[in-house]
Coordinates of C-alpha atoms in Angstrom, one line a residue:
Chain A
X4 CA 122.4 115.0 97.7
X5 CA 121.6 116.7 94.4
X6 CA 118.2 117.5 93.5
X7 CA 118.6 114.6 90.3
X8 CA 119.6 112.5 93.1
X9 CA 116.7 113.1 95.2
X10 CA 114.2 112.9 92.1
X11 CA 115.5 109.6 91.4
X12 CA 115.1 108.3 94.9
X13 CA 111.2 109.4 94.6
X14 CA 110.4 108.4 91.6
X15 CA 111.9 104.9 92.9
X16 CA 109.9 105.2 96.0
X17 CA 106.7 105.9 94.0
X18 CA 107.0 103.0 91.8
X19 CA 107.8 100.3 94.5
X20 CA 104.7 102.2 95.9
X21 CA 102.8 101.4 93.1
X22 CA 103.9 97.9 92.7
X23 CA 103.0 96.9 96.0
X24 CA 99.5 98.0 96.0
X25 CA 99.2 95.9 92.4
X26 CA 100.7 92.9 94.0
X27 CA 98.7 93.0 96.7
X28 CA 95.7 93.0 94.4
X29 CA 97.4 90.1 92.8
X30 CA 97.2 88.3 95.9
X31 CA 93.9 88.7 96.3
X32 CA 92.5 88.1 92.6
X33 CA 94.8 84.5 92.9
X34 CA 93.3 83.8 96.2
X35 CA 96.8 83.6 97.7
X36 CA 95.6 84.5 101.1
X37 CA 98.9 83.5 103.3
X38 CA 100.7 85.5 100.9
X39 CA 98.5 88.6 101.3
X40 CA 98.0 88.0 105.0
X41 CA 102.2 88.2 105.3
X42 CA 102.0 91.9 103.2
X43 CA 100.1 93.0 107.0
X44 CA 101.7 95.1 110.0
X45 CA 101.5 93.3 113.2
X46 CA 98.9 96.1 114.1
X47 CA 97.8 96.2 110.6
X48 CA 93.7 96.8 110.0
X49 CA 91.7 96.7 107.1
X50 CA 88.8 98.7 107.4
X51 CA 85.4 99.6 104.9
X52 CA 83.8 102.4 106.3
X53 CA 80.2 103.5 105.8
X54 CA 80.8 106.7 104.8
X55 CA 84.2 108.8 103.6
X56 CA 84.1 110.8 106.0
X57 CA 83.3 108.4 108.6
X58 CA 86.1 109.0 111.9
X59 CA 88.4 105.9 112.4
X60 CA 87.8 104.1 115.1
X61 CA 85.7 100.9 116.7
X62 CA 82.4 102.9 118.1
X63 CA 80.1 102.4 115.3
X64 CA 79.1 100.1 112.9
X65 CA 81.3 99.8 109.7
X66 CA 81.3 97.5 106.8
X67 CA 84.5 95.7 107.6
X68 CA 86.9 96.8 110.7
X69 CA 89.5 93.9 111.0
X70 CA 92.9 93.4 112.7
X71 CA 94.9 90.5 111.7
X72 CA 93.1 88.0 114.0
X73 CA 90.1 88.6 112.2
X74 CA 91.5 88.3 109.1
X75 CA 93.0 85.1 109.4
X76 CA 89.2 84.3 110.9
X77 CA 88.1 84.8 107.5
X78 CA 90.8 83.0 105.7
X79 CA 90.3 79.9 108.0
X80 CA 86.9 80.2 107.0
X81 CA 87.2 79.7 103.2
X82 CA 88.8 76.5 103.5
X83 CA 85.9 74.9 105.3
X84 CA 84.0 72.7 102.8
X85 CA 80.6 74.1 105.0
X86 CA 81.2 77.9 104.0
X87 CA 77.5 77.5 102.5
X88 CA 77.8 80.9 101.0
X89 CA 80.9 79.4 99.0
X90 CA 79.0 77.5 96.8
X91 CA 79.1 77.5 94.2
X92 CA 82.4 79.0 94.6
X93 CA 82.8 82.8 94.5
X94 CA 86.1 84.5 92.6
X95 CA 86.6 88.4 92.8
X96 CA 88.8 90.4 90.3
X97 CA 90.1 94.0 91.3
X98 CA 90.4 96.4 88.0
X99 CA 92.9 99.4 89.4
X100 CA 93.5 103.0 88.3
X101 CA 97.2 103.7 88.7
X102 CA 97.9 104.3 92.3
X103 CA 98.3 107.8 93.1
X104 CA 101.2 108.9 95.7
X105 CA 99.5 110.8 98.4
X106 CA 102.2 111.4 100.5
X107 CA 105.7 109.2 100.3
X108 CA 108.6 110.9 100.7
X109 CA 112.4 109.5 100.7
X110 CA 113.6 108.5 104.2
X111 CA 110.0 108.5 105.7
X112 CA 108.8 105.5 107.4
X113 CA 105.1 105.9 106.3
X114 CA 103.3 106.5 102.9
X115 CA 100.2 106.7 101.5
X116 CA 98.5 105.7 98.5
X117 CA 95.5 106.2 96.7
X118 CA 93.9 103.8 94.0
X119 CA 90.6 103.8 92.4
X120 CA 89.3 100.5 91.7
X121 CA 86.7 98.6 90.0
X122 CA 85.7 95.0 92.3
X123 CA 83.6 92.4 90.4
X124 CA 82.5 89.0 92.0
X125 CA 81.0 86.3 90.4
X126 CA 79.2 83.6 91.6
X127 CA 77.3 80.8 89.4
X128 CA 75.6 83.3 86.7
X129 CA 76.0 86.0 88.9
X130 CA 77.9 89.0 88.9
X131 CA 78.4 92.2 90.6
X132 CA 80.6 95.0 90.2
X133 CA 81.3 97.8 92.9
X134 CA 83.6 100.9 92.5
X135 CA 86.3 102.1 95.4
X136 CA 89.0 103.5 96.2
X137 CA 91.5 102.1 98.2
X138 CA 93.7 104.2 100.6
X139 CA 96.9 102.1 101.5
X140 CA 99.3 103.3 104.5
X141 CA 102.3 102.1 104.0
X142 CA 105.1 101.5 106.2
X143 CA 109.1 100.6 106.1
X144 CA 111.4 100.4 102.9
X145 CA 110.9 99.2 99.6
X146 CA 111.0 95.7 99.5
X147 CA 110.3 95.1 103.1
X148 CA 106.9 97.5 103.0
X149 CA 104.2 96.0 105.2
X150 CA 100.6 97.0 105.3
X151 CA 99.6 99.4 108.0
X152 CA 96.3 100.0 106.9
X153 CA 94.2 99.2 104.0
X154 CA 91.0 101.4 103.8
X155 CA 88.5 100.8 101.1
X156 CA 85.9 103.4 100.4
X157 CA 82.9 102.1 98.6
X158 CA 81.4 104.7 96.4
X159 CA 78.1 103.5 97.6
X160 CA 79.0 102.0 101.1
X161 CA 75.3 103.9 102.1
X162 CA 73.1 101.8 99.9
X163 CA 71.5 98.8 100.6
X164 CA 74.2 96.2 99.4
X165 CA 73.9 92.7 98.8
X166 CA 76.6 90.3 100.6
X167 CA 79.9 91.1 99.0
X168 CA 81.5 87.6 99.7
X169 CA 85.4 88.3 99.6
X170 CA 87.7 91.1 100.4
X171 CA 87.8 94.1 97.9
Chain B
X29 CA 42.9 97.2 96.6
X30 CA 44.6 94.7 94.6
X31 CA 43.5 91.6 96.8
X32 CA 40.3 90.3 95.0
X33 CA 41.6 87.0 94.8
X34 CA 41.4 86.5 98.5
X35 CA 37.8 86.9 99.0
X36 CA 37.9 83.6 101.4
X37 CA 40.7 85.5 103.2
X38 CA 44.3 83.5 104.0
X39 CA 43.7 81.1 106.7
X40 CA 44.0 78.3 104.3
X41 CA 47.7 79.2 103.9
X42 CA 48.6 79.3 107.5
X43 CA 47.8 75.8 108.8
X44 CA 48.6 74.7 112.6
X45 CA 51.9 73.3 112.2
X46 CA 52.9 74.5 108.8
X47 CA 52.3 77.4 106.4
X48 CA 51.8 77.5 102.7
X49 CA 54.6 78.5 100.0
X50 CA 52.8 81.2 98.7
X51 CA 53.2 83.1 102.0
X52 CA 56.4 83.8 100.2
X53 CA 56.2 83.5 96.7
X54 CA 53.1 84.8 95.5
X55 CA 53.1 88.5 94.1
X56 CA 49.4 88.8 94.7
X57 CA 49.5 87.6 98.7
X58 CA 52.9 90.2 98.7
X59 CA 50.6 93.0 97.9
X60 CA 47.7 91.8 99.9
X61 CA 50.2 92.2 102.5
X62 CA 51.3 95.8 101.7
X63 CA 47.6 96.9 101.6
X64 CA 46.6 95.1 104.9
X65 CA 49.3 94.3 107.3
X66 CA 52.1 96.8 106.7
X67 CA 49.2 99.7 106.9
X68 CA 47.4 97.8 110.4
X69 CA 50.9 97.2 112.2
X70 CA 52.2 99.5 114.1
X71 CA 56.0 99.8 112.3
X72 CA 59.2 101.5 113.5
X73 CA 59.8 104.4 112.1
X74 CA 63.6 105.4 113.9
X75 CA 65.3 106.8 116.7
X76 CA 64.8 110.0 118.0
X77 CA 68.4 110.5 118.6
X78 CA 68.8 110.2 114.5
X79 CA 67.4 113.7 114.4
X80 CA 68.3 115.5 117.8
X81 CA 67.9 119.4 116.6
X82 CA 64.8 121.1 115.6
X83 CA 64.7 120.6 111.4
X84 CA 66.4 117.0 111.5
X85 CA 64.8 114.6 109.2
X86 CA 65.2 111.1 108.1
X87 CA 63.3 109.3 105.5
X88 CA 62.0 106.0 105.1
X89 CA 59.4 103.6 103.2
X90 CA 57.2 101.6 104.7
X91 CA 55.0 99.9 103.0
X92 CA 55.8 101.7 99.9
X93 CA 55.1 104.6 101.4
X94 CA 57.8 107.6 101.8
X95 CA 57.7 109.1 105.3
X96 CA 59.5 112.0 106.8
X97 CA 60.7 111.8 110.6
X98 CA 61.0 115.3 111.9
X99 CA 62.2 117.1 114.9
X100 CA 59.7 119.8 114.5
X101 CA 60.3 121.2 118.1
X102 CA 62.9 120.9 121.2
X103 CA 60.7 118.0 122.6
X104 CA 58.8 116.7 119.6
X105 CA 59.1 114.2 116.7
X106 CA 56.6 114.3 114.0
X107 CA 56.3 112.0 111.3
X108 CA 54.8 113.0 107.9
X109 CA 53.9 111.7 104.4
X110 CA 56.8 112.5 102.4
X111 CA 54.4 113.9 99.8
X112 CA 53.5 117.6 98.6
X113 CA 49.9 118.4 99.4
X114 CA 49.9 120.3 95.6
X115 CA 50.7 117.5 93.2
X116 CA 52.6 114.9 95.0
X117 CA 56.4 116.1 94.7
X118 CA 58.4 114.4 97.4
X119 CA 59.7 117.2 99.7
X120 CA 63.0 115.7 100.8
X121 CA 65.0 113.4 99.0
X122 CA 68.0 112.5 101.1
X123 CA 68.0 109.9 103.5
X124 CA 68.7 112.2 106.6
X125 CA 69.2 115.7 106.4
X126 CA 68.2 119.4 108.3
X127 CA 65.1 121.1 106.3
X128 CA 66.0 124.2 108.2
X129 CA 62.3 126.4 109.7
X130 CA 60.1 124.9 107.0
X131 CA 59.4 122.0 104.3
X132 CA 59.2 123.7 101.1
X133 CA 58.7 121.4 97.9
X134 CA 61.2 121.6 95.1
X135 CA 58.9 121.9 93.0
X136 CA 56.0 125.0 93.2
X137 CA 57.6 126.2 96.1
X138 CA 54.5 125.5 98.6
X139 CA 55.9 125.6 102.2
X140 CA 55.0 123.9 105.4
X141 CA 55.7 124.9 109.2
X142 CA 57.7 121.5 110.8
X143 CA 54.2 120.0 112.6
X144 CA 53.0 119.8 108.5
X145 CA 50.2 122.6 108.3
X146 CA 50.5 124.7 105.5
X147 CA 52.1 128.0 105.9
X148 CA 52.3 130.1 102.3
X149 CA 51.7 128.8 98.8
X150 CA 52.9 131.1 95.5
X151 CA 49.9 133.4 93.8
X152 CA 47.8 132.9 96.5
X153 CA 45.7 135.5 95.5
X154 CA 44.4 133.4 92.5
X155 CA 42.9 131.0 94.7
X156 CA 40.5 133.4 95.9
X157 CA 37.1 131.9 95.5
X158 CA 37.9 128.3 94.6
X159 CA 37.9 125.3 96.8
X160 CA 41.7 124.6 97.5
X161 CA 40.7 125.3 101.6
X162 CA 38.2 122.6 101.7
X163 CA 40.1 119.6 99.9
X164 CA 42.7 117.6 101.5
X165 CA 45.1 119.6 99.3
X166 CA 44.6 123.0 101.4
X167 CA 44.9 120.8 104.5
X168 CA 48.7 120.4 104.9
X169 CA 50.6 117.4 104.6
X170 CA 49.3 114.3 105.3
X171 CA 50.3 112.2 108.1
X172 CA 50.2 108.4 109.1
X173 CA 47.1 107.3 110.7
X174 CA 49.0 107.0 113.9
X175 CA 52.5 107.4 115.0
X176 CA 54.0 107.5 119.0
X177 CA 57.4 108.2 120.6
X178 CA 57.9 105.7 122.8
X179 CA 60.9 106.3 125.0
X180 CA 62.9 107.9 121.9
X181 CA 61.7 104.6 119.9
X182 CA 59.2 105.9 117.1
X183 CA 56.5 103.9 115.4
X184 CA 53.7 104.4 112.9
X185 CA 50.5 102.8 111.9
X186 CA 49.2 103.6 108.6
X187 CA 45.5 102.9 109.0
X188 CA 43.8 105.1 110.7
X189 CA 42.2 102.5 112.4
X190 CA 43.7 99.5 114.5
X191 CA 44.7 98.6 117.9
X192 CA 46.5 101.6 120.1
X193 CA 50.0 101.2 120.5
X194 CA 50.6 99.9 123.8
X195 CA 47.5 97.3 123.8
X196 CA 49.4 96.0 120.1
X197 CA 52.6 95.9 121.7
X198 CA 52.3 94.9 125.0
X199 CA 54.8 92.8 127.0
X200 CA 57.3 93.3 124.1
X201 CA 57.8 96.5 124.8
X202 CA 59.9 95.4 127.7
X203 CA 62.9 94.6 125.9
X204 CA 62.9 98.5 124.7
X205 CA 61.9 99.5 128.5
X206 CA 65.2 97.2 129.0
X207 CA 67.4 99.5 126.7
X208 CA 66.5 102.5 128.1
X209 CA 66.8 101.3 131.4
X210 CA 70.1 100.0 130.5
X211 CA 71.5 104.1 130.4
X212 CA 72.6 105.1 132.9
X213 CA 71.6 108.9 132.0
X214 CA 68.3 107.3 130.6
X215 CA 69.1 108.3 127.1
X216 CA 70.0 105.8 124.0
X217 CA 71.8 107.1 120.9
X218 CA 72.3 105.3 117.6
X219 CA 75.9 105.0 116.7
X220 CA 76.9 106.2 113.3
X221 CA 75.1 105.0 110.4
X222 CA 72.6 101.8 109.6
X223 CA 74.7 98.8 108.1
X224 CA 71.9 98.2 105.0
X225 CA 71.6 94.4 103.3
X226 CA 69.0 94.2 100.2
X227 CA 68.6 90.2 100.7
X228 CA 67.0 88.2 97.8
X229 CA 64.5 86.5 100.2
X230 CA 60.0 87.3 101.5
X231 CA 60.7 89.3 104.2
X232 CA 58.9 86.7 106.7
X233 CA 62.4 83.8 106.2
X234 CA 64.3 86.7 107.4
X235 CA 61.9 87.6 110.7
X236 CA 61.2 83.8 110.8
X237 CA 65.1 83.0 111.3
X238 CA 65.3 85.5 114.4
X239 CA 63.6 83.5 115.8
X240 CA 65.3 79.8 115.0
X241 CA 67.6 78.6 117.6
X242 CA 68.6 75.1 115.3
X243 CA 69.9 76.6 111.9
X244 CA 73.5 78.3 114.3
X245 CA 75.2 74.8 114.6
X246 CA 74.6 73.9 111.0
X247 CA 74.3 77.3 109.2
X248 CA 76.9 79.0 111.0
X249 CA 79.3 76.4 111.2
X250 CA 82.3 77.6 109.1
X251 CA 82.3 80.7 111.4
X252 CA 81.8 79.1 114.6
X253 CA 85.1 76.8 113.7
X254 CA 87.0 79.5 112.0
X255 CA 86.7 81.6 115.1
X256 CA 87.5 78.9 117.7
X257 CA 90.7 77.9 115.2
X258 CA 92.3 81.5 116.1
X259 CA 90.8 82.0 119.5
X260 CA 93.2 78.7 120.5
X261 CA 96.5 80.8 118.9
X262 CA 95.5 83.8 121.4
X263 CA 97.8 83.8 124.6
X264 CA 96.0 82.5 127.4
X265 CA 95.0 84.9 130.1
X266 CA 95.2 87.8 127.8
X267 CA 92.2 90.5 127.6
X268 CA 89.2 89.3 126.5
X269 CA 88.8 89.5 122.8
X270 CA 85.5 91.3 122.0
X271 CA 85.1 89.6 118.9
X272 CA 86.0 86.2 120.3
X273 CA 83.4 86.9 122.9
X274 CA 80.9 87.8 120.5
X275 CA 81.5 84.8 117.9
X276 CA 82.7 81.6 120.3
X277 CA 79.2 81.4 121.3
X278 CA 77.8 80.5 117.8
X279 CA 79.3 77.0 118.3
X280 CA 76.8 76.7 120.9
X281 CA 74.8 73.2 120.8
X282 CA 71.5 72.4 120.6
X283 CA 70.6 71.8 124.3
X284 CA 71.7 75.4 124.9
X285 CA 69.2 76.5 123.3
X286 CA 66.5 73.9 124.3
X287 CA 67.3 75.3 127.6
X288 CA 67.4 79.6 127.2
X289 CA 63.2 79.7 127.4
X290 CA 61.0 81.8 125.0
X291 CA 57.8 83.3 125.5
X292 CA 55.0 84.2 122.7
X293 CA 52.7 86.9 122.7
X294 CA 49.6 87.9 120.6
X295 CA 50.1 90.1 117.5
X296 CA 53.3 87.8 116.4
X297 CA 55.5 89.8 119.0
X298 CA 57.7 86.9 121.2
X299 CA 60.7 87.0 123.6
X300 CA 63.3 84.1 122.7
X301 CA 66.2 83.8 125.4
X302 CA 64.0 84.8 128.2
X303 CA 66.5 82.6 130.8
X304 CA 69.8 83.4 129.1
X305 CA 71.0 83.5 125.5
X306 CA 74.4 83.3 123.6
X307 CA 74.7 87.3 125.0
X308 CA 74.8 86.5 128.5
X309 CA 78.2 85.9 128.9
X310 CA 79.7 89.2 127.9
X311 CA 82.4 90.5 130.5
X312 CA 80.8 92.4 133.3
X313 CA 81.9 96.3 133.6
X314 CA 82.2 97.1 136.8
X315 CA 82.0 100.4 136.9
X316 CA 79.2 100.9 134.5
X317 CA 77.3 98.0 136.7
X318 CA 78.1 100.8 139.8
X319 CA 76.4 103.6 137.8
X320 CA 73.3 102.2 137.2
X321 CA 73.2 100.9 140.8
X322 CA 73.1 104.7 141.8
X323 CA 69.9 105.2 139.5
X324 CA 68.3 101.8 140.0
X325 CA 69.7 100.1 143.6
X326 CA 72.0 96.9 143.8
X327 CA 68.7 94.6 143.1
X328 CA 67.3 96.9 140.1
X329 CA 70.4 97.1 138.3
X330 CA 71.3 92.9 138.7
X331 CA 67.8 92.4 136.9
X332 CA 68.3 95.3 134.3
X333 CA 71.3 93.5 133.3
X334 CA 69.9 89.9 133.4
X335 CA 67.6 90.2 131.3
X336 CA 69.2 89.6 128.1
X337 CA 67.4 87.9 125.1
X338 CA 68.5 86.3 122.3
X339 CA 66.1 88.3 120.3
X340 CA 62.5 90.0 121.0
X341 CA 60.5 90.2 118.0
X342 CA 58.3 93.3 117.7
X343 CA 56.4 92.4 115.2
X344 CA 56.6 92.8 111.9
X345 CA 59.0 95.0 111.7
X346 CA 61.5 94.8 114.4
X347 CA 63.9 92.6 115.8
X348 CA 65.8 93.9 119.3
X349 CA 68.8 92.8 121.1
X350 CA 69.4 94.5 124.5
X351 CA 73.0 93.6 124.9
X352 CA 74.7 94.0 122.6
X353 CA 72.2 96.8 121.5
X354 CA 71.1 96.5 118.6
X355 CA 67.7 96.9 116.5
X356 CA 67.3 95.0 113.1
X357 CA 64.6 96.8 111.1
X358 CA 62.8 94.9 108.2
X359 CA 61.6 96.9 105.3
X360 CA 60.2 94.7 102.3
X361 CA 60.7 96.1 99.2
X362 CA 59.1 92.9 96.9
X363 CA 58.0 89.4 97.3
X364 CA 61.6 88.3 96.7
X365 CA 63.7 91.3 98.0
X366 CA 63.6 92.8 101.8
X367 CA 66.2 95.8 103.2
X368 CA 67.5 95.1 106.6
X369 CA 68.7 98.0 108.3
X370 CA 70.9 97.2 111.3
X371 CA 71.5 99.8 113.9
X372 CA 73.7 99.8 117.2
X373 CA 72.7 102.2 120.1
X374 CA 74.4 102.7 123.5
X375 CA 73.3 104.8 126.3
X376 CA 74.8 108.2 126.1
X377 CA 77.9 109.3 128.0
X378 CA 78.5 105.2 128.5
X379 CA 81.8 103.5 128.5
X380 CA 83.5 102.9 125.1
X381 CA 83.5 99.3 125.8
X382 CA 79.6 99.3 125.3
X383 CA 79.9 101.4 121.6
X384 CA 82.2 98.5 120.3
X385 CA 79.8 95.8 121.7
X386 CA 76.8 97.5 119.6
X387 CA 79.2 98.5 116.9
X388 CA 81.3 95.4 116.8
X389 CA 78.4 92.8 116.8
X390 CA 76.6 94.5 114.0
X391 CA 79.8 94.1 111.7
X392 CA 80.6 90.6 112.6
X393 CA 77.4 89.4 112.5
X394 CA 74.6 92.2 110.1
X395 CA 77.1 93.4 107.8
X396 CA 76.9 93.0 103.9
X397 CA 80.5 91.5 104.5
X398 CA 80.0 89.3 107.5
X399 CA 80.9 85.6 107.2
X400 CA 78.2 85.0 109.8
X401 CA 75.6 86.6 107.6
X402 CA 76.6 85.6 104.7
X403 CA 75.8 81.9 105.2
X404 CA 72.1 83.3 106.5
X405 CA 71.4 85.3 103.4
X406 CA 72.7 82.2 101.3
X407 CA 69.9 80.0 102.9
X408 CA 67.4 82.6 103.1
X409 CA 68.0 83.3 99.2
X410 CA 68.1 79.6 98.4
X411 CA 65.3 79.2 100.4
X412 CA 63.1 81.6 97.8
X413 CA 64.4 79.5 95.2
X414 CA 63.6 76.1 96.5
X415 CA 60.3 77.3 97.4
X416 CA 59.2 77.2 93.9
X417 CA 59.8 73.5 93.6
X418 CA 56.1 71.5 93.0
X419 CA 55.6 68.3 94.8
X420 CA 55.1 69.6 98.6
X421 CA 53.7 73.2 98.5
X422 CA 54.4 73.0 102.7
X423 CA 56.7 74.9 105.0
X424 CA 57.3 72.3 108.3
X425 CA 56.9 74.1 111.5
X426 CA 55.9 71.0 114.0
X427 CA 58.9 70.9 116.6
X428 CA 56.8 71.0 119.6
X429 CA 53.7 71.4 118.5
X430 CA 50.5 70.9 120.6
X431 CA 47.0 71.7 119.8
X432 CA 46.6 73.4 123.2
X433 CA 48.8 76.6 122.4
X434 CA 46.2 77.4 119.6
X435 CA 44.0 78.9 122.5
X436 CA 46.7 79.7 124.8
X437 CA 47.4 83.2 124.3
X438 CA 50.5 85.0 125.7
X439 CA 52.8 81.9 127.1
X440 CA 55.9 80.9 127.9
X441 CA 57.6 77.8 127.3
X442 CA 61.0 75.3 127.9
X443 CA 62.4 75.4 125.1
X444 CA 63.9 78.1 122.7
X445 CA 64.2 75.1 120.2
X446 CA 59.8 74.8 120.3
X447 CA 58.9 76.3 116.8
X448 CA 56.1 77.6 118.6
X449 CA 57.7 81.2 118.7
X450 CA 57.5 80.9 114.5
X451 CA 54.3 79.5 114.4
X452 CA 53.4 82.4 116.8
X453 CA 54.2 84.9 114.2
X454 CA 52.1 83.2 111.6
X455 CA 49.4 83.5 114.0
X456 CA 50.4 87.5 113.9
X457 CA 50.3 87.5 110.1
X458 CA 46.8 86.1 109.3
X459 CA 45.5 88.2 112.2
X460 CA 47.2 91.6 110.7
X461 CA 45.5 90.0 107.0
X462 CA 42.3 89.4 108.3
X463 CA 39.4 91.6 107.7
X464 CA 38.7 92.2 111.2
X465 CA 42.7 92.9 112.1

């Protein structure tokens, strides 16, 4: 393999990872939750720690620490007309910086990206903005990527927070 | 005191079976609460495991007053006002940290020993012949009127005068005793950081809901039915899924709560679920149970584990669950805004499952992202807005009311659905608001 080939492979991979991260956010923006869930690996995890350096695990509180079962539960509730807190309707929008490739080698099976973003959630006349960094752990080949973990670190994870109703 | 408008007291706001909306929406009532109730009551400050090493501190605001809980020596925790004796700067500015061997004010470098006594002042000679040492500023850091470290749980009373700790809480301390008894080594520890919620409602609406057994079936219908739906897809005979064990009981019907029993205590305290609760059915942990039996005997261990109330209210600042081991701490911020901090606990050296239980429940039910809490918070904030409507100025608390309860003192009741547990909070409120409290 020439160095030019390798660099082409690397940039193709990086572009595919970026596209995956943007696509994932778009599916949440547009509430295409079934497609969003299908991005996840079977043992995938969505995690929002209470501090940037919190160790991974379920033996201390997190803002959110959900496997596919709990994510499905969350989506299932969205569809219930008696999910009172969703009236009036809640809408969310994610404004992403270009994803940074933290770790991605052609031929490797696990890749990592880091994406600072703003999340805006609106309901009735109230609108709130949160700042966060998303760390995606993505496995597999371009075209067949699966999300192993989405870790979202809120800039103010240690602050007292209002109800955040949708996923970031 | 800015409560001159309440020269007749507050009795007109608390009826035997209903309460007036001004309890929740009147800024003057809120200001009077800050000056009276929150300074006279014993208020939860923190747990000693938050400050394990000498010099470790945490800060918390009670009634708008910043306090430092500080590990002043190996076995002593001190509570000090976070206010330099000189000109009022706060001494520390973090939620938690370590101050080293002394507290040093960043403004003019006055320093204090960890017990709050004054250690040194710059330009000391310039104070010779002045009155400083006879003034409050010369006497070191102020403390709340009283504080107590009860088996690791630290409480303070801002006011110099008031009931002593044990007679204030009385039987309500049994739930804290039970938490400690659940530790085979006799020691508890907080798990990580607290979940911190800012809710747009008066603190009393939140605290009433802690004792409200009738709301889950309608308020939490969407979360309970979603849990049921995903649980049906689980393979039969698989391992117990912790989240399902904790969420499915939210679908329990009215009769479940009508049989769980409750007990009201003086000063607004209560125990809901004296017989059982939604927490009773958690899977047994045989190895852990054996450790408890080694310490307390078979019968003793069984009694400890059988006591699993829905919630114990240590009025006005604390709601406790013995299993999963969780404390919710109430900090009023404004007449229509409340901070709730949820701390998960576990015995030191406990099996991982106990830490997971507390952490999971805290996250699933008390996180700002919890689908259970979302419906609660939505409705508390909705109440806060709805109460502004004219035409009816009262909130009904009539369920199960009988005139005899007015003279009853500490009492047990069969039905957890009896709103006596909530009426009792308001009688505690009135007592702490009164001139003689």
